[in-house]
PDB file of C-alpha atoms in Angstrom:
ATOM      1  CA  MET A  89      -0.771 -92.771  17.885  1.00 46.00           C
ATOM      2  CA  SER A  90      -2.848 -95.796  19.514  1.00 51.00           C
ATOM      3  CA  ILE A  91      -6.588 -95.637  20.023  1.00 48.00           C
ATOM      4  CA  SER A  92      -6.201 -96.198  23.780  1.00 55.00           C
ATOM      5  CA  ASN A  93      -3.683 -93.487  23.972  1.00 58.00           C
ATOM      6  CA  SER A  94      -6.124 -91.109  22.288  1.00 68.00           C
ATOM      7  CA  PHE A  95      -8.884 -91.602  24.808  1.00 83.00           C
ATOM      8  CA  LEU A  96      -6.840 -90.208  27.716  1.00 87.00           C
ATOM      9  CA  PRO A  97      -6.525 -86.632  28.312  1.00 91.00           C
ATOM     10  CA  ASP A  98      -2.959 -85.133  28.788  1.00 90.00           C
ATOM     11  CA  GLU A  99      -3.754 -84.446  32.473  1.00 91.00           C
ATOM     12  CA  LEU A 100      -3.948 -88.007  33.239  1.00 92.00           C
ATOM     13  CA  TRP A 101      -1.006 -89.027  30.860  1.00 91.00           C
ATOM     14  CA  ARG A 102       1.166 -86.239  32.837  1.00 89.00           C
ATOM     15  CA  ARG A 103      -0.451 -87.519  36.626  1.00 89.00           C
ATOM     16  CA  ILE A 104       0.881 -91.216  35.314  1.00 90.00           C
ATOM     17  CA  LEU A 105       4.246 -89.943  34.199  1.00 90.00           C
ATOM     18  CA  GLU A 106       4.474 -87.931  37.691  1.00 89.00           C
ATOM     19  CA  ILE A 107       3.607 -90.939  39.741  1.00 89.00           C
ATOM     20  CA  GLY A 108       5.829 -93.050  37.847  1.00 89.00           C
ATOM     21  CA  ILE A 109       8.694 -90.590  38.469  1.00 87.00           C
ATOM     22  CA  LYS A 110       7.907 -89.627  42.185  1.00 86.00           C
ATOM     23  CA  THR A 111       7.696 -93.435  43.229  1.00 85.00           C
ATOM     24  CA  SER A 112      11.061 -93.855  41.671  1.00 70.00           C
ATOM     25  CA  GLY A 113       9.577 -96.364  39.006  1.00 80.00           C
ATOM     26  CA  PHE A 114      10.683 -94.252  36.139  1.00 84.00           C
ATOM     27  CA  ARG A 115      14.292 -93.050  35.527  1.00 87.00           C
ATOM     28  CA  TYR A 116      15.590 -90.570  33.026  1.00 87.00           C
ATOM     29  CA  LYS A 117      16.100 -93.660  30.634  1.00 89.00           C
ATOM     30  CA  ASP A 118      12.339 -94.452  31.012  1.00 89.00           C
ATOM     31  CA  LEU A 119      11.184 -90.914  30.313  1.00 88.00           C
ATOM     32  CA  CYS A 120      13.525 -90.865  27.160  1.00 89.00           C
ATOM     33  CA  SER A 121      11.901 -93.989  25.980  1.00 90.00           C
ATOM     34  CA  ILE A 122       8.500 -92.967  26.394  1.00 88.00           C
ATOM     35  CA  SER A 123       9.139 -89.793  24.694  1.00 89.00           C
ATOM     36  CA  ILE A 124      10.042 -91.428  21.508  1.00 91.00           C
ATOM     37  CA  SER A 125       6.838 -93.469  21.387  1.00 90.00           C
ATOM     38  CA  CYS A 126       4.754 -90.786  20.038  1.00 90.00           C
ATOM     39  CA  ARG A 127       4.317 -87.101  19.579  1.00 92.00           C
ATOM     40  CA  ARG A 128       1.855 -86.613  22.599  1.00 91.00           C
ATOM     41  CA  LEU A 129       4.043 -88.655  24.986  1.00 91.00           C
ATOM     42  CA  HIS A 130       7.123 -86.749  23.596  1.00 90.00           C
ATOM     43  CA  ARG A 131       5.656 -83.363  24.362  1.00 91.00           C
ATOM     44  CA  LEU A 132       4.522 -84.454  28.007  1.00 90.00           C
ATOM     45  CA  SER A 133       7.701 -86.014  28.763  1.00 88.00           C
ATOM     46  CA  ASN A 134       9.624 -82.892  28.066  1.00 87.00           C
ATOM     47  CA  GLU A 135       7.653 -81.005  30.736  1.00 87.00           C
ATOM     48  CA  ASN A 136       9.823 -79.207  33.157  1.00 88.00           C
ATOM     49  CA  SER A 137       7.935 -80.640  36.278  1.00 87.00           C
ATOM     50  CA  LEU A 138       8.991 -84.260  35.509  1.00 88.00           C
ATOM     51  CA  TRP A 139      12.459 -83.260  34.782  1.00 89.00           C
ATOM     52  CA  SER A 140      12.564 -81.170  38.101  1.00 87.00           C
ATOM     53  CA  HIS A 141      11.413 -84.094  39.906  1.00 87.00           C
ATOM     54  CA  LEU A 142      14.181 -86.370  38.324  1.00 88.00           C
ATOM     55  CA  LEU A 143      16.624 -83.557  38.827  1.00 87.00           C
ATOM     56  CA  SER A 144      15.930 -83.346  42.484  1.00 86.00           C
ATOM     57  CA  SER A 145      15.779 -87.049  43.074  1.00 84.00           C
ATOM     58  CA  ASP A 146      18.957 -88.022  40.988  1.00 85.00           C
ATOM     59  CA  PHE A 147      21.150 -84.940  41.886  1.00 85.00           C
ATOM     60  CA  PRO A 148      19.718 -84.010  45.457  1.00 82.00           C
ATOM     61  CA  SER A 149      22.490 -81.799  46.653  1.00 74.00           C
ATOM     62  CA  SER A 150      22.923 -79.496  43.857  1.00 59.00           C
ATOM     63  CA  SER A 151      19.377 -79.159  42.250  1.00 47.00           C
ATOM     64  CA  SER A 152      17.679 -76.915  44.838  1.00 49.00           C
ATOM     65  CA  SER A 153      20.325 -73.876  43.947  1.00 50.00           C
ATOM     66  CA  SER A 154      19.887 -74.154  40.118  1.00 50.00           C
ATOM     67  CA  SER A 155      16.507 -75.101  39.365  1.00 45.00           C
ATOM     68  CA  SER A 156      15.021 -71.856  40.216  1.00 48.00           C
ATOM     69  CA  SER A 157      17.052 -70.143  38.082  1.00 50.00           C
ATOM     70  CA  SER A 158      16.676 -72.404  34.956  1.00 44.00           C
ATOM     71  CA  SER A 159      13.037 -72.659  34.940  1.00 43.00           C
ATOM     72  CA  THR A 160      12.360 -70.036  32.586  1.00 45.00           C
ATOM     73  CA  THR A 161      12.405 -71.974  29.194  1.00 48.00           C
ATOM     74  CA  LYS A 162      10.412 -75.483  28.740  1.00 47.00           C
ATOM     75  CA  SER A 163      13.525 -77.600  27.912  1.00 50.00           C
ATOM     76  CA  SER A 164      15.943 -76.022  30.519  1.00 80.00           C
ATOM     77  CA  THR A 165      14.844 -78.107  33.302  1.00 87.00           C
ATOM     78  CA  LYS A 166      15.825 -81.238  31.103  1.00 88.00           C
ATOM     79  CA  THR A 167      19.064 -79.583  29.879  1.00 89.00           C
ATOM     80  CA  LEU A 168      20.109 -79.209  33.296  1.00 91.00           C
ATOM     81  CA  TYR A 169      19.435 -82.689  34.051  1.00 91.00           C
ATOM     82  CA  ARG A 170      21.211 -83.809  31.241  1.00 91.00           C
ATOM     83  CA  GLU A 171      24.331 -81.459  32.029  1.00 92.00           C
ATOM     84  CA  ARG A 172      24.398 -82.572  35.595  1.00 92.00           C
ATOM     85  CA  PHE A 173      24.185 -86.095  34.339  1.00 92.00           C
ATOM     86  CA  GLU A 174      27.325 -85.746  31.860  1.00 94.00           C
ATOM     87  CA  ARG A 175      29.113 -83.873  34.821  1.00 94.00           C
ATOM     88  CA  ASP A 176      28.253 -86.803  37.195  1.00 92.00           C
ATOM     89  CA  ARG A 177      29.410 -89.348  34.559  1.00 94.00           C
ATOM     90  CA  GLU A 178      32.422 -87.807  33.918  1.00 96.00           C
ATOM     91  CA  LYS A 179      33.324 -87.442  37.761  1.00 95.00           C
ATOM     92  CA  LYS A 180      32.401 -91.391  38.040  1.00 95.00           C
ATOM     93  CA  LEU A 181      34.926 -92.256  34.903  1.00 96.00           C
ATOM     94  CA  ALA A 182      37.569 -89.867  36.551  1.00 97.00           C
ATOM     95  CA  VAL A 183      37.035 -92.095  39.980  1.00 97.00           C
ATOM     96  CA  ASN A 184      37.286 -95.208  37.802  1.00 97.00           C
ATOM     97  CA  ARG A 185      40.357 -94.080  35.898  1.00 97.00           C
ATOM     98  CA  ARG A 186      42.304 -93.129  39.265  1.00 97.00           C
ATOM     99  CA  ILE A 187      41.477 -96.781  40.426  1.00 97.00           C
ATOM    100  CA  VAL A 188      42.706 -98.297  37.139  1.00 97.00           C
ATOM    101  CA  LEU A 189      45.870 -96.098  37.508  1.00 97.00           C
ATOM    102  CA  ARG A 190      46.177 -96.985  41.022  1.00 97.00           C
ATOM    103  CA  LYS A 191      45.889-100.953  40.422  1.00 97.00           C
ATOM    104  CA  GLU A 192      48.212-100.551  37.470  1.00 97.00           C
ATOM    105  CA  SER A 193      50.495 -98.984  39.616  1.00 97.00           C
ATOM    106  CA  GLN A 194      50.268-101.765  42.229  1.00 97.00           C
ATOM    107  CA  ILE A 195      50.816-104.164  39.186  1.00 97.00           C
ATOM    108  CA  VAL A 196      53.767-102.725  38.142  1.00 97.00           C
ATOM    109  CA  GLU A 197      55.130-102.517  41.868  1.00 97.00           C
ATOM    110  CA  HIS A 198      54.547-106.220  42.385  1.00 97.00           C
ATOM    111  CA  SER A 199      55.868-106.998  39.012  1.00 97.00           C
ATOM    112  CA  ARG A 200      59.235-105.211  40.073  1.00 97.00           C
ATOM    113  CA  LYS A 201      59.095-107.197  43.596  1.00 97.00           C
ATOM    114  CA  ILE A 202      58.463-110.599  41.695  1.00 97.00           C
ATOM    115  CA  ARG A 203      61.606-109.748  39.342  1.00 97.00           C
ATOM    116  CA  GLU A 204      63.680-108.852  42.556  1.00 97.00           C
ATOM    117  CA  ILE A 205      62.582-112.129  44.109  1.00 97.00           C
ATOM    118  CA  GLU A 206      63.517-114.137  40.728  1.00 97.00           C
ATOM    119  CA  THR A 207      66.891-112.380  40.707  1.00 97.00           C
ATOM    120  CA  ARG A 208      67.350-113.411  44.344  1.00 97.00           C
ATOM    121  CA  LEU A 209      66.224-116.850  43.628  1.00 97.00           C
ATOM    122  CA  ALA A 210      68.577-117.078  40.672  1.00 97.00           C
ATOM    123  CA  ASP A 211      71.331-115.944  42.794  1.00 97.00           C
ATOM    124  CA  GLU A 212      70.682-118.489  45.609  1.00 97.00           C
ATOM    125  CA  ASN A 213      70.195-121.113  42.939  1.00 97.00           C
ATOM    126  CA  HIS A 214      73.908-120.562  41.774  1.00 97.00           C
ATOM    127  CA  LYS A 215      74.973-120.298  45.240  1.00 97.00           C
ATOM    128  CA  LEU A 216      73.568-123.860  46.063  1.00 97.00           C
ATOM    129  CA  LYS A 217      74.780-125.155  42.656  1.00 97.00           C
ATOM    130  CA  THR A 218      78.331-123.827  43.466  1.00 96.00           C
ATOM    131  CA  THR A 219      78.079-125.369  47.023  1.00 96.00           C
ATOM    132  CA  VAL A 220      77.185-128.626  45.810  1.00 96.00           C
ATOM    133  CA  SER A 221      79.802-128.595  43.414  1.00 94.00           C
ATOM    134  CA  GLU A 222      82.124-127.730  46.224  1.00 94.00           C
ATOM    135  CA  LEU A 223      80.898-130.402  48.528  1.00 95.00           C
ATOM    136  CA  SER A 224      81.168-132.868  45.564  1.00 92.00           C
ATOM    137  CA  HIS A 225      84.825-132.175  45.201  1.00 89.00           C
ATOM    138  CA  LEU A 226      85.451-132.282  48.827  1.00 89.00           C
ATOM    139  CA  ARG A 227      83.711-135.715  49.233  1.00 91.00           C
ATOM    140  CA  LEU A 228      85.947-136.788  45.893  1.00 87.00           C
ATOM    141  CA  LEU A 229      89.068-135.413  47.718  1.00 86.00           C
ATOM    142  CA  ARG A 230      88.221-137.400  51.032  1.00 88.00           C
ATOM    143  CA  LYS A 231      87.652-140.337  49.065  1.00 86.00           C
ATOM    144  CA  MET A 232      90.783-140.063  47.173  1.00 84.00           C
ATOM    145  CA  LYS A 233      92.474-139.166  50.621  1.00 83.00           C
ATOM    146  CA  ASN A 234      90.972-142.189  52.386  1.00 83.00           C
ATOM    147  CA  GLU A 235      91.935-144.521  49.453  1.00 80.00           C
ATOM    148  CA  GLY A 236      95.347-143.242  49.568  1.00 78.00           C
ATOM    149  CA  LEU A 237      95.583-143.755  53.349  1.00 72.00           C
ATOM    150  CA  ILE A 238      94.215-147.333  53.003  1.00 70.00           C
ATOM    151  CA  GLN A 239      96.640-147.899  50.195  1.00 72.00           C
ATOM    152  CA  GLN A 240      99.631-146.600  52.131  1.00 70.00           C
ATOM    153  CA  LYS A 241      98.405-148.865  55.369  1.00 65.00           C
ATOM    154  CA  LYS A 242      98.204-151.846  53.102  1.00 66.00           C
ATOM    155  CA  ASN A 243     101.876-150.970  52.078  1.00 68.00           C
ATOM    156  CA  TRP A 244     102.876-150.624  55.639  1.00 68.00           C
ATOM    157  CA  PHE A 245     101.583-153.657  57.066  1.00 64.00           C
ATOM    158  CA  GLN A 246     103.193-155.688  54.240  1.00 62.00           C
TER     159      GLN A 246
END
């Protein structure tokens, strides 16, 4: 423990932590980080009142019903916070998984449509080549027919 830390009484450190949490300056990560700095702050940062404030600020909808029943032991509010935090994290992960699945489904659908379009394009390309080939044959036949007529006319005028 540092010398400056030992000069302040627990009440002041407790008040500093409460102010930090109440003004939204401290989050749960901050409180956990402070708790590993020394034994005294570890003890103070595990107090129910601090975790109750975090619980009510981070989980406002569900903290009022369960906080009164779980305030019997010193670490119960911290444990309740941890449980709610884990539950909230699992919900967020589930939402993200659903979003990823939805996007993957959209990718599969778009890939199917692209393959469909590519198939139609290949069919149209084949039809175009066939048409060009037929047109080329028709031109050749016309040319041959015209040459044949020209030859016949030459023969006729002679």
